[in-house]
XYZ file of C-alpha atoms in Angstrom:
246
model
C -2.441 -56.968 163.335
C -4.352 -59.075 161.407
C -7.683 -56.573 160.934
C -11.189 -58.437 159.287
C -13.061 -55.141 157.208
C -16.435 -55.895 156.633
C -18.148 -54.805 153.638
C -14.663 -53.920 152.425
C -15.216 -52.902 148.939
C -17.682 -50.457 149.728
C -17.532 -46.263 150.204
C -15.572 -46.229 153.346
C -14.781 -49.952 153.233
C -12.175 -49.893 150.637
C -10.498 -47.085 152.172
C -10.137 -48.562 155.415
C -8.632 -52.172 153.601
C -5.880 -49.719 152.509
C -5.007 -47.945 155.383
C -4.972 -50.879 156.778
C -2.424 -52.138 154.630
C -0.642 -48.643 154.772
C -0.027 -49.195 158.346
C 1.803 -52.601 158.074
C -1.519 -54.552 158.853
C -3.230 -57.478 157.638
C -6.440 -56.311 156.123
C -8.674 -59.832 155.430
C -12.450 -58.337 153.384
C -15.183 -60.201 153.903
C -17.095 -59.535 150.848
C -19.421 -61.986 149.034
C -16.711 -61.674 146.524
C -14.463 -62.870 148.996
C -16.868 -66.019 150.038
C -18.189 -64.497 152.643
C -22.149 -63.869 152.881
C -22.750 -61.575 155.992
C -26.384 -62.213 155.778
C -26.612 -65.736 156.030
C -22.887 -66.098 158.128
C -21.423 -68.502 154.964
C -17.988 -68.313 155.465
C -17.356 -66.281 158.679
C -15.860 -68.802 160.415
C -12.972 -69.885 158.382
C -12.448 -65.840 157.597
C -12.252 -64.872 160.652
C -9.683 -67.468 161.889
C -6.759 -65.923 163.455
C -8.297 -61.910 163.326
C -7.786 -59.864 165.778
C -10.344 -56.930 165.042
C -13.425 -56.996 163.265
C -14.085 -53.160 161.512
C -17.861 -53.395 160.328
C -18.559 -51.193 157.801
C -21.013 -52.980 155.618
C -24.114 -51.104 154.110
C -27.533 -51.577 152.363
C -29.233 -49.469 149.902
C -32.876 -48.500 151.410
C -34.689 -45.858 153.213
C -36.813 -48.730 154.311
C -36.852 -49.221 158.180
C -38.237 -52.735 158.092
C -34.919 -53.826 155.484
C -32.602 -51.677 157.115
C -33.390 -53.190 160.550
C -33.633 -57.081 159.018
C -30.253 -56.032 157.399
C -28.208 -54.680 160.358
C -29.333 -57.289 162.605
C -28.844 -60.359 160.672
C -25.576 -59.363 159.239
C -23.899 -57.465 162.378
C -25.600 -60.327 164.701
C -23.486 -63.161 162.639
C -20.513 -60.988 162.322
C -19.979 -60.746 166.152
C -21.353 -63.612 166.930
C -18.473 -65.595 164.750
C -16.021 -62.881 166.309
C -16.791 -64.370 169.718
C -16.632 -68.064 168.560
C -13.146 -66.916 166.498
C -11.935 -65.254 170.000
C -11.704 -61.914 168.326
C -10.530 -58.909 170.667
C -12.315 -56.103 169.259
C -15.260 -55.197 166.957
C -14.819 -52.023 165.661
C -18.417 -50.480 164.523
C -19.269 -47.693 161.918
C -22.323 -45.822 162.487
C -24.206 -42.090 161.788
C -23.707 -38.811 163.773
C -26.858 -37.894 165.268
C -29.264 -41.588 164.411
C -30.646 -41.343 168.006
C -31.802 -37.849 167.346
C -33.808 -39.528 163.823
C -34.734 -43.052 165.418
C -36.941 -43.807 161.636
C -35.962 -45.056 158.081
C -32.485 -46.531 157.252
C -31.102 -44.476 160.368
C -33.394 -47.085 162.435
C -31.354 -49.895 160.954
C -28.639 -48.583 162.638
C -29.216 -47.952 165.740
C -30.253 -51.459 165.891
C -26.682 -52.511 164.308
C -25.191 -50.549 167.621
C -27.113 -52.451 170.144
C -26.293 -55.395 168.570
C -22.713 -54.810 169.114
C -23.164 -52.868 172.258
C -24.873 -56.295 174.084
C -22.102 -58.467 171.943
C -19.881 -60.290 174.287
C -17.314 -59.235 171.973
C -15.132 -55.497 173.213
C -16.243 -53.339 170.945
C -16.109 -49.530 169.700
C -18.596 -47.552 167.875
C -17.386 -44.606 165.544
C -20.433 -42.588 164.741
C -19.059 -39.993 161.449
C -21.270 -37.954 159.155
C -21.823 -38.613 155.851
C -19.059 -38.449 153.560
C -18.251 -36.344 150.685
C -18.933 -39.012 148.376
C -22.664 -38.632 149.846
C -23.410 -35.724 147.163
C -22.764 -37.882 144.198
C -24.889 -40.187 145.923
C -27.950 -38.604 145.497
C -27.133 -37.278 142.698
C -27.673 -40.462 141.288
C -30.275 -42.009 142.998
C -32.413 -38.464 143.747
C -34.235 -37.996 140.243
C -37.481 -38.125 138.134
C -36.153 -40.006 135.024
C -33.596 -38.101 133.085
C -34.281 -35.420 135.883
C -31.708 -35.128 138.316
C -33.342 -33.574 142.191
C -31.063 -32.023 144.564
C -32.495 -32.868 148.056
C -32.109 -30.204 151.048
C -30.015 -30.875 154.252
C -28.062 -29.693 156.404
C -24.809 -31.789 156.653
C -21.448 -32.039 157.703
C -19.369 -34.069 155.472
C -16.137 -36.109 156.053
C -13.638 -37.749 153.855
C -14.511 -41.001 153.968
C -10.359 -41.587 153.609
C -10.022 -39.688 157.165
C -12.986 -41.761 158.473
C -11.084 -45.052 157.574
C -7.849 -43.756 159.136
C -9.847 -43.364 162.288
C -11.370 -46.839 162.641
C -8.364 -48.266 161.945
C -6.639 -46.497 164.609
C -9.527 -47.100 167.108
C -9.220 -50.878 165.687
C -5.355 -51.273 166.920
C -5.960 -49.066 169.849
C -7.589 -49.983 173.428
C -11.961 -50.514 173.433
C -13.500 -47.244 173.707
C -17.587 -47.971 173.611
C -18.689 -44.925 172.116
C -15.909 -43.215 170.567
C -15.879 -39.118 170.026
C -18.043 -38.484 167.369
C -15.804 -37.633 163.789
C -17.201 -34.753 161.288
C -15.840 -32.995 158.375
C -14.643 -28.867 159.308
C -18.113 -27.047 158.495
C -21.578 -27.231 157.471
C -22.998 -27.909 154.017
C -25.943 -27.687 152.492
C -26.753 -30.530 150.340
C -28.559 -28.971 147.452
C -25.454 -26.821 146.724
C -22.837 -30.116 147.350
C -25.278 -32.803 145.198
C -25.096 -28.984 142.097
C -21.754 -28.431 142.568
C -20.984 -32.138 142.146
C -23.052 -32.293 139.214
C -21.650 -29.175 137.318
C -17.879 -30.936 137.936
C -18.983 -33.675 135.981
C -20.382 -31.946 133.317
C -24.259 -31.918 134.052
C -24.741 -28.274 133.093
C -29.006 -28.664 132.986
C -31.530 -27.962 135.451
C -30.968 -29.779 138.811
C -34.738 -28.771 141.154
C -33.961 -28.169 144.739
C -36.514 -30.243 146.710
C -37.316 -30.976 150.342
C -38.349 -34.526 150.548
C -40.811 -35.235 152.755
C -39.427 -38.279 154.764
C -39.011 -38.367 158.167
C -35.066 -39.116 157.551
C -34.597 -35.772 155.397
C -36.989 -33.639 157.652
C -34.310 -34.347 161.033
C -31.445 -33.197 158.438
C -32.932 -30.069 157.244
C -33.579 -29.693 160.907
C -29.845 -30.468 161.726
C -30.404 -33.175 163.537
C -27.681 -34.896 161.893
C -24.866 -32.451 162.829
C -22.410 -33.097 164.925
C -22.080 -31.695 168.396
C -19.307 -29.018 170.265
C -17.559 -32.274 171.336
C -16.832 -34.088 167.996
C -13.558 -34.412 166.372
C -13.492 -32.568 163.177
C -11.043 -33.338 160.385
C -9.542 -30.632 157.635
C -10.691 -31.593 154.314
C -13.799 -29.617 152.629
C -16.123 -30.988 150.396
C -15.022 -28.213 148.061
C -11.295 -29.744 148.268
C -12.223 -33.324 147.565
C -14.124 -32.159 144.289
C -11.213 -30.794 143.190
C -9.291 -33.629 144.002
C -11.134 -36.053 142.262
């Protein structure tokens, strides 16, 4: 198949371009490095010539509802609407465990990324995952005080994003689903110890605070509202084995 990745070079995205390419398909990214601007729609058209799945996996920075929302549904809104135009057979979407639970902040943005796919006249499949492993060093980086580094509280249940990648992929080259079983990593985490424990492995050996922030985002994961439930899939790979991988 000839499989379209959007946002391709990203956390998950890059992952899914290769198992893409692991499993004899045509992986095209659609990257602004790639001439393609998902916000504006500049070069969708000739991308997307000759696709035959669309996996969206772009991303924005913010805890902003207002950008995340503008984001979502000017980028997803030109991707399927140039899917449709291109005759694409299936959009294949990634999106959060639990966002309906924590309608506010960036997890806003994304549940209005899913209706715009879900009203597309494109097929298409939504994979809701956790957040990935890769999520501790994350905030890790952006949680912090100036030199101070914070480690936020929340309950979590992290994924490879590699396994996450697999899945889509599969989903992509398989038949439309709608809302696919939910995919989450094999237990609970709390994030304080996972942003810590990713800190000491690279060598950050100073004090890291443990804070609860305040937003409404991080108050519905401390709450668990971002778990997954008895139904999900769950994959096999710990956060403690990925650190140790890296």
């Amino acid at each position: 198949m000839r499989i379209a990745v959007a946002g391709g070079t990203g956390v998950v995205g890059r992952h899914v371009v290769e198992a893409a390419r692991d499993a004899g398909h045509e992986a095209v990214v659609l990257t602004r490095s790639t001439g393609v601007d998902l916000v504006t729609g500049r070069g969708l058209d000739a991308a997307l010539d000759g696709v035959d799945a669309v996996i969206d996996t772009a991303n924005i920075t913010t805890l902003k509802a207002t950008e995340a929302v503008e984001f979502f549904t000017a980028a997803t809104g030109n991707l399927v609407t140039a899917a449709a135009e291109a005759g694409v057979g299936h959009v294949v979407l990634l999106s959060i465990v639990g966002i309906h639970r924590m309608p506010v902040d960036y997890y806003a943005g994304k549940l209005a990324q899913e209706k715009i796919v879900e009203t597309s006249t494109v097929p298409w499949t939504i994979l809701r995952a956790t957040q990935f492993h890769e999520f501790a060093g994350q905030m890790y980086d952006r949680a912090r005080i100036g030199p101070l580094h914070l480690a936020l509280r929340a309950r979590t249940q992290p994924v490879a994003a590699r396994d996450v990648a697999e899945r889509l992929i599969a989903l992509a080259a398989g038949p439309v689903q709608g809302r696919a079983r939910d995919l989450a990593g094999p237990r609970e985490e709390a994030l304080d110890e996972m942003v810590v424990a990713y800190a000491r492995a690279n060598g950050h050996h100073g004090w890291i605070p443990r804070v609860s922030m305040p937003t409404a985002q991080m108050k519905g994961m401390r709450a668990g509202l971002a778990l997954p439930g008895p139904d999900a899939d769950l994959t096999t790979q710990t956060f403690a084995d990925w650190l140790a991988q890296r």
